[in-house]
C-alpha cells in the first residue's frame, strides 16, 4: 500500500510539508541567509508544496527569508504562518486579541512579500481572550482576502470544537509523533469528525526519531531541546535505548529512521499531514524521498508497542513551557 496526496480544505498537498522554524531558530546550527535560501529552493525542487512558518520564528526572520527567496514562486506552494506568541526579549507571552492578530497578519504579509497567506494559525491558546473573539478576527481577515483559512496550534478537542462553532477550522497543528501521543486523547478524532486537517509538528520527536541526537549533553546551550525533560540525564539513557531499537526496525524495512517515523504519523489517518523541519539539505531530501511508502500493520503495531506514552520517560516540555499548552495530557505516573 502507498500514501496519496492529502487536502487542506479544497487544496491538495503532499502529506510531507516543511516546517520552517529551523531556518532561523531553535535547533543547533542556524543557517546563513544563503544556506536558508538554498534550502528553500531545494525544497520546491524536491516536491515540497506546503511551507509552515510563524511570526515568532527568529522574530520574523523565517518569514522574511521565505519572502525574499520564494516571492516569484509563490503560486507553487501552500503557505501557512502563525500569530499570537509575542517575544519580549527572552520571555514569551500569548496575545490573540483581535487587534494584535490583525497587526501581526500585516507584518506577516510584509515579511513574506505576498498579499495572501493560505492558512493562518493562532500559535497558542490565549486564556485571556475568548477563542470566539480570536476566530472572529481571523474570519474578518478571510473576508478581506488576506488569508484563506484558519488554524489552531497546541489545542484540545474542546477548544477546537468551540472555535469551529464560529468558523470552519482548516487545520489544527499539534505535536505528534511516536513519542508524543497527546493528540490521541481527543483532538485527532475531533479533527477527523470536523473535516479539519491535522498537522503533526515535530513528527521526528525533536530529531530523536531521525537518530539525530546521539548525545544531548553536546547540544548548544541555546538549543531548544537542552531544557526538555526527555533529554535530561535521568531520562535520556532509557529513551536512547528505545531509539536504538527503533533504528533497528527502520533498517530492517530498508528505510531511514526519519522515513519510518514519518510513515507512522501518516498512517494515523488520511486527514493527517506532517511538517518535519530541518536545516540539512540531506535530511530535507530524505524526509520526502519515501513519502508514498507505507509500513504494513505488523510493523505499525511493533512501533506502537515500542514507543508510546508509557515507555518514554519525561514530559515533552519543561514546566515553564506547559502554561501555554491547551492540549490534553496523559496522567503522570
Coordinates of C-alpha atoms in Angstrom, one line a residue, residues 21-269:
X21 CA 11.4 27.1 12.2
X22 CA 14.9 25.8 11.6
X23 CA 15.5 28.5 9.0
X24 CA 16.1 30.9 11.8
X25 CA 15.9 29.5 15.3
X26 CA 15.7 26.7 17.9
X27 CA 17.9 23.7 16.9
X28 CA 21.7 23.5 16.6
X29 CA 23.2 25.1 13.5
X30 CA 21.5 28.2 12.4
X31 CA 21.7 28.6 8.6
X32 CA 23.1 31.7 7.0
X33 CA 20.8 33.7 4.6
X34 CA 22.5 31.9 1.6
X35 CA 22.1 28.5 3.2
X36 CA 18.4 29.2 4.0
X37 CA 17.7 30.3 0.5
X38 CA 19.3 27.3 -1.0
X39 CA 17.3 25.0 1.3
X40 CA 14.0 26.6 0.3
X41 CA 14.8 26.4 -3.4
X42 CA 15.8 22.7 -2.9
X43 CA 12.6 22.1 -1.1
X44 CA 10.4 23.2 -4.0
X45 CA 12.6 21.3 -6.4
X46 CA 12.1 18.1 -4.4
X47 CA 8.3 18.5 -4.4
X48 CA 7.6 20.2 -1.1
X49 CA 4.4 22.2 -1.7
X50 CA 3.4 23.1 1.9
X51 CA 5.7 25.5 3.9
X52 CA 4.9 26.3 7.5
X53 CA 6.3 29.3 9.4
X54 CA 5.4 31.8 12.1
X55 CA 5.9 35.4 13.3
X56 CA 7.8 34.0 16.3
X57 CA 10.5 32.2 14.4
X58 CA 13.5 34.4 14.5
X59 CA 11.2 37.4 15.3
X60 CA 10.1 37.4 11.7
X61 CA 13.4 36.1 10.1
X62 CA 11.9 32.9 8.9
X63 CA 9.0 34.7 7.1
X64 CA 11.5 37.2 5.7
X65 CA 13.7 34.5 4.3
X66 CA 10.8 32.8 2.7
X67 CA 9.5 36.0 1.2
X68 CA 12.9 37.1 -0.2
X69 CA 13.7 33.7 -1.7
X70 CA 10.4 32.5 -3.0
X71 CA 8.4 35.6 -3.9
X72 CA 8.5 34.8 -7.6
X73 CA 7.5 31.2 -6.9
X74 CA 4.6 32.0 -4.5
X75 CA 2.0 30.1 -6.5
X76 CA 3.9 26.8 -6.3
X77 CA 3.3 26.2 -2.6
X78 CA 0.7 26.3 0.2
X79 CA 1.8 28.8 2.7
X80 CA 1.0 28.7 6.4
X81 CA 2.0 31.1 9.2
X82 CA 1.1 31.8 12.8
X83 CA 0.5 34.6 15.2
X84 CA -0.2 35.0 18.9
X85 CA 3.1 34.3 20.7
X86 CA 4.9 37.6 21.4
X87 CA 8.6 37.7 22.1
X88 CA 9.7 40.2 24.8
X89 CA 13.4 39.7 25.0
X90 CA 14.0 36.2 26.5
X91 CA 10.4 35.9 27.7
X92 CA 7.3 34.9 25.8
X93 CA 3.6 35.8 26.2
X94 CA 0.5 34.9 24.3
X95 CA -1.8 37.6 22.8
X96 CA -4.5 36.5 20.4
X97 CA -6.6 39.6 20.8
X98 CA -8.2 40.8 17.5
X99 CA -6.1 43.9 17.3
X100 CA -2.9 42.0 17.8
X101 CA -3.8 39.3 15.3
X102 CA -4.6 41.8 12.6
X103 CA -1.4 43.8 13.2
X104 CA 0.6 40.5 13.1
X105 CA -1.0 39.5 9.9
X106 CA 0.0 42.7 8.2
X107 CA 3.6 42.1 9.4
X108 CA 3.5 38.5 8.1
X109 CA 2.3 39.7 4.7
X110 CA 5.0 42.3 4.5
X111 CA 7.8 39.9 5.5
X112 CA 6.5 37.1 3.2
X113 CA 6.2 39.6 0.4
X114 CA 2.8 38.4 -0.6
X115 CA -0.8 39.6 -0.4
X116 CA -2.3 36.3 0.6
X117 CA -1.5 33.6 3.2
X118 CA -3.2 30.3 2.6
X119 CA -3.5 29.3 6.3
X120 CA -3.1 31.5 9.4
X121 CA -2.9 29.9 12.8
X122 CA -3.4 31.0 16.4
X123 CA 0.0 29.9 17.6
X124 CA -1.2 29.1 21.1
X125 CA -4.5 29.3 23.0
X126 CA -4.9 32.7 24.7
X127 CA -6.5 32.2 28.1
X128 CA -7.2 35.9 28.4
X129 CA -9.1 36.3 25.1
X130 CA -12.1 34.1 24.4
X131 CA -11.4 31.8 21.4
X132 CA -14.6 33.1 19.8
X133 CA -13.1 36.6 19.6
X134 CA -9.9 35.4 18.1
X135 CA -11.6 33.3 15.5
X136 CA -13.9 36.2 14.6
X137 CA -10.9 38.4 13.9
X138 CA -9.4 35.8 11.6
X139 CA -12.7 35.3 9.9
X140 CA -12.6 39.0 9.1
X141 CA -9.2 38.6 7.5
X142 CA -10.7 35.9 5.3
X143 CA -13.4 38.3 4.2
X144 CA -10.7 40.9 3.4
X145 CA -8.9 38.4 1.2
X146 CA -5.7 38.3 3.3
X147 CA -5.9 34.7 4.5
X148 CA -7.5 31.6 3.1
X149 CA -8.2 29.5 6.2
X150 CA -8.0 29.5 10.0
X151 CA -5.8 27.2 12.0
X152 CA -5.2 26.4 15.7
X153 CA -2.0 25.1 17.3
X154 CA -1.4 23.1 20.5
X155 CA -5.1 23.0 21.4
X156 CA -7.5 20.4 22.8
X157 CA -10.6 18.9 21.2
X158 CA -12.8 21.1 23.4
X159 CA -11.1 24.3 22.1
X160 CA -11.2 23.1 18.5
X161 CA -15.0 22.4 18.8
X162 CA -15.6 25.9 20.3
X163 CA -13.6 27.5 17.5
X164 CA -15.4 25.5 14.8
X165 CA -18.8 26.9 16.0
X166 CA -17.6 30.3 15.0
X167 CA -16.0 29.5 11.7
X168 CA -14.8 26.3 9.9
X169 CA -11.2 25.4 11.1
X170 CA -9.0 24.4 8.2
X171 CA -6.2 22.8 10.3
X172 CA -5.1 22.0 13.8
X173 CA -1.4 21.8 14.4
X174 CA -0.2 19.9 17.5
X175 CA 3.0 18.0 18.3
X176 CA 2.5 14.4 17.3
X177 CA 5.0 11.5 16.9
X178 CA 5.6 8.0 18.2
X179 CA 6.9 9.5 21.5
X180 CA 4.3 12.3 21.8
X181 CA 0.8 10.8 21.7
X182 CA -1.3 13.5 23.3
X183 CA -3.5 14.1 20.2
X184 CA -4.8 10.5 20.6
X185 CA -6.7 11.7 23.7
X186 CA -9.2 13.6 21.6
X187 CA -8.1 16.2 19.1
X188 CA -7.0 13.8 16.4
X189 CA -10.5 12.2 16.3
X190 CA -12.2 15.6 16.6
X191 CA -10.3 17.0 13.6
X192 CA -11.4 14.0 11.6
X193 CA -15.0 14.5 12.6
X194 CA -15.0 18.2 11.7
X195 CA -13.2 17.8 8.4
X196 CA -10.1 19.6 9.8
X197 CA -6.7 18.6 8.6
X198 CA -4.4 17.5 11.5
X199 CA -0.9 18.8 11.1
X200 CA 1.8 17.0 13.1
X201 CA 4.6 19.2 14.1
X202 CA 7.8 17.7 15.4
X203 CA 6.9 14.3 13.8
X204 CA 10.5 13.3 14.3
X205 CA 10.5 13.8 18.0
X206 CA 12.7 16.9 18.0
X207 CA 15.2 14.9 15.8
X208 CA 15.3 11.9 18.1
X209 CA 13.3 9.7 15.7
X210 CA 15.7 10.7 12.9
X211 CA 18.5 9.3 15.1
X212 CA 20.0 12.8 15.1
X213 CA 20.5 13.4 18.8
X214 CA 23.2 10.9 19.9
X215 CA 24.4 13.0 22.9
X216 CA 22.1 15.7 24.4
X217 CA 25.0 17.0 26.6
X218 CA 26.7 18.1 23.5
X219 CA 23.8 20.3 22.4
X220 CA 24.5 24.1 22.4
X221 CA 23.1 26.0 25.4
X222 CA 20.7 27.9 23.2
X223 CA 19.3 24.7 21.6
X224 CA 15.6 24.4 22.2
X225 CA 16.0 20.8 23.4
X226 CA 18.5 21.5 26.2
X227 CA 15.9 22.1 28.8
X228 CA 13.4 19.5 27.8
X229 CA 12.9 16.7 30.4
X230 CA 13.3 13.8 27.9
X231 CA 16.8 14.9 27.1
X232 CA 17.9 15.2 30.7
X233 CA 20.4 12.8 32.3
X234 CA 17.8 11.0 34.4
X235 CA 15.6 10.2 31.3
X236 CA 17.9 10.1 28.3
X237 CA 19.6 6.7 28.7
X238 CA 16.3 5.0 28.9
X239 CA 14.9 6.9 25.9
X240 CA 18.1 6.3 23.9
X241 CA 17.6 2.6 24.4
X242 CA 14.1 2.9 22.8
X243 CA 15.6 4.8 19.8
X244 CA 18.3 2.1 19.3
X245 CA 15.5 -0.5 18.9
X246 CA 13.6 1.9 16.6
X247 CA 16.6 2.4 14.4
X248 CA 17.0 -1.4 14.0
X249 CA 13.4 -1.7 12.9
X250 CA 13.9 1.1 10.3
X251 CA 17.0 -0.7 8.9
X252 CA 15.0 -3.9 8.7
X253 CA 12.5 -2.1 6.5
X254 CA 15.1 -0.6 4.2
X255 CA 14.3 3.0 5.2
X256 CA 15.8 5.7 7.3
X257 CA 14.6 6.2 10.9
X258 CA 13.1 9.5 9.8
X259 CA 11.2 7.9 6.9
X260 CA 9.8 5.2 9.3
X261 CA 8.8 7.9 11.9
X262 CA 7.0 10.0 9.2
X263 CA 5.3 6.9 7.7
X264 CA 3.9 6.0 11.2
X265 CA 2.5 9.5 11.6
X266 CA 0.8 9.5 8.2
X267 CA -0.7 6.0 8.9
X268 CA -2.7 7.5 11.8
X269 CA -5.4 9.0 9.5

